[in-house]
Tab-separated table of C-alpha atoms in Angstrom:
chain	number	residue	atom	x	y	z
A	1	UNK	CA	196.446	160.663	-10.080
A	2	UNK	CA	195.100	158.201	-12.728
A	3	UNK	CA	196.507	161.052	-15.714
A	4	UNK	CA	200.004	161.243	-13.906
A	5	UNK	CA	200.329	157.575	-13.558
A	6	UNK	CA	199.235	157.271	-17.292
A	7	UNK	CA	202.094	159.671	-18.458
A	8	UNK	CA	204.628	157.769	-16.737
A	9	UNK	CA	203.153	154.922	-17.687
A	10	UNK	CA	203.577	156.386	-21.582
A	11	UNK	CA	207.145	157.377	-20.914
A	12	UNK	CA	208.447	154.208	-19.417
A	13	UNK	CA	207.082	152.506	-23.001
A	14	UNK	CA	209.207	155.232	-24.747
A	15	UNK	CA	212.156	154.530	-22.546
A	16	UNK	CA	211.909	150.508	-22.894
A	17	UNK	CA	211.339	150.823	-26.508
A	18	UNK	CA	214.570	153.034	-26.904
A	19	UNK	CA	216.277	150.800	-24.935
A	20	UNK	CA	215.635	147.892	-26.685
A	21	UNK	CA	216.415	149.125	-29.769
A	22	UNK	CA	219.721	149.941	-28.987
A	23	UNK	CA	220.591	146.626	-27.458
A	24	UNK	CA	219.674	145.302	-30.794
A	25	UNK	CA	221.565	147.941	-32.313
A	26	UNK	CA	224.552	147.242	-30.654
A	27	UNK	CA	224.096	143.604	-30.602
A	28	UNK	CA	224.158	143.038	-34.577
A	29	UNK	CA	227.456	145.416	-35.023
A	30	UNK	CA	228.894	142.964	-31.805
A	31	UNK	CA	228.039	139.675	-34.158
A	32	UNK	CA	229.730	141.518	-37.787
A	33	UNK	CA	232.999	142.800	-36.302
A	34	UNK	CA	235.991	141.229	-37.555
A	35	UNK	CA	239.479	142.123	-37.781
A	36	UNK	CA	242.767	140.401	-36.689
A	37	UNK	CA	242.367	141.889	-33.027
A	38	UNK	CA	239.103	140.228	-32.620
């Protein structure tokens, strides 16, 4: 039980850290578009 929690434990980091990087991914090209439709 204690090994099974562990490994979700270790995927849910990967998935949060993933996560998070894309929301600052996206959040930097949000803050430099520009253009006359903007």
């Amino acid at each position: 039980m204690i090994e099974h929690s562990k490994a979700v434990a270790d995927e849910l980091s990967v998935l949060l850290a993933e996560s998070y990087t894309l929301y600052l991914k996206t959040h930097s090209y949000h803050w430099n578009v520009t253009g006359p439709m903007f």
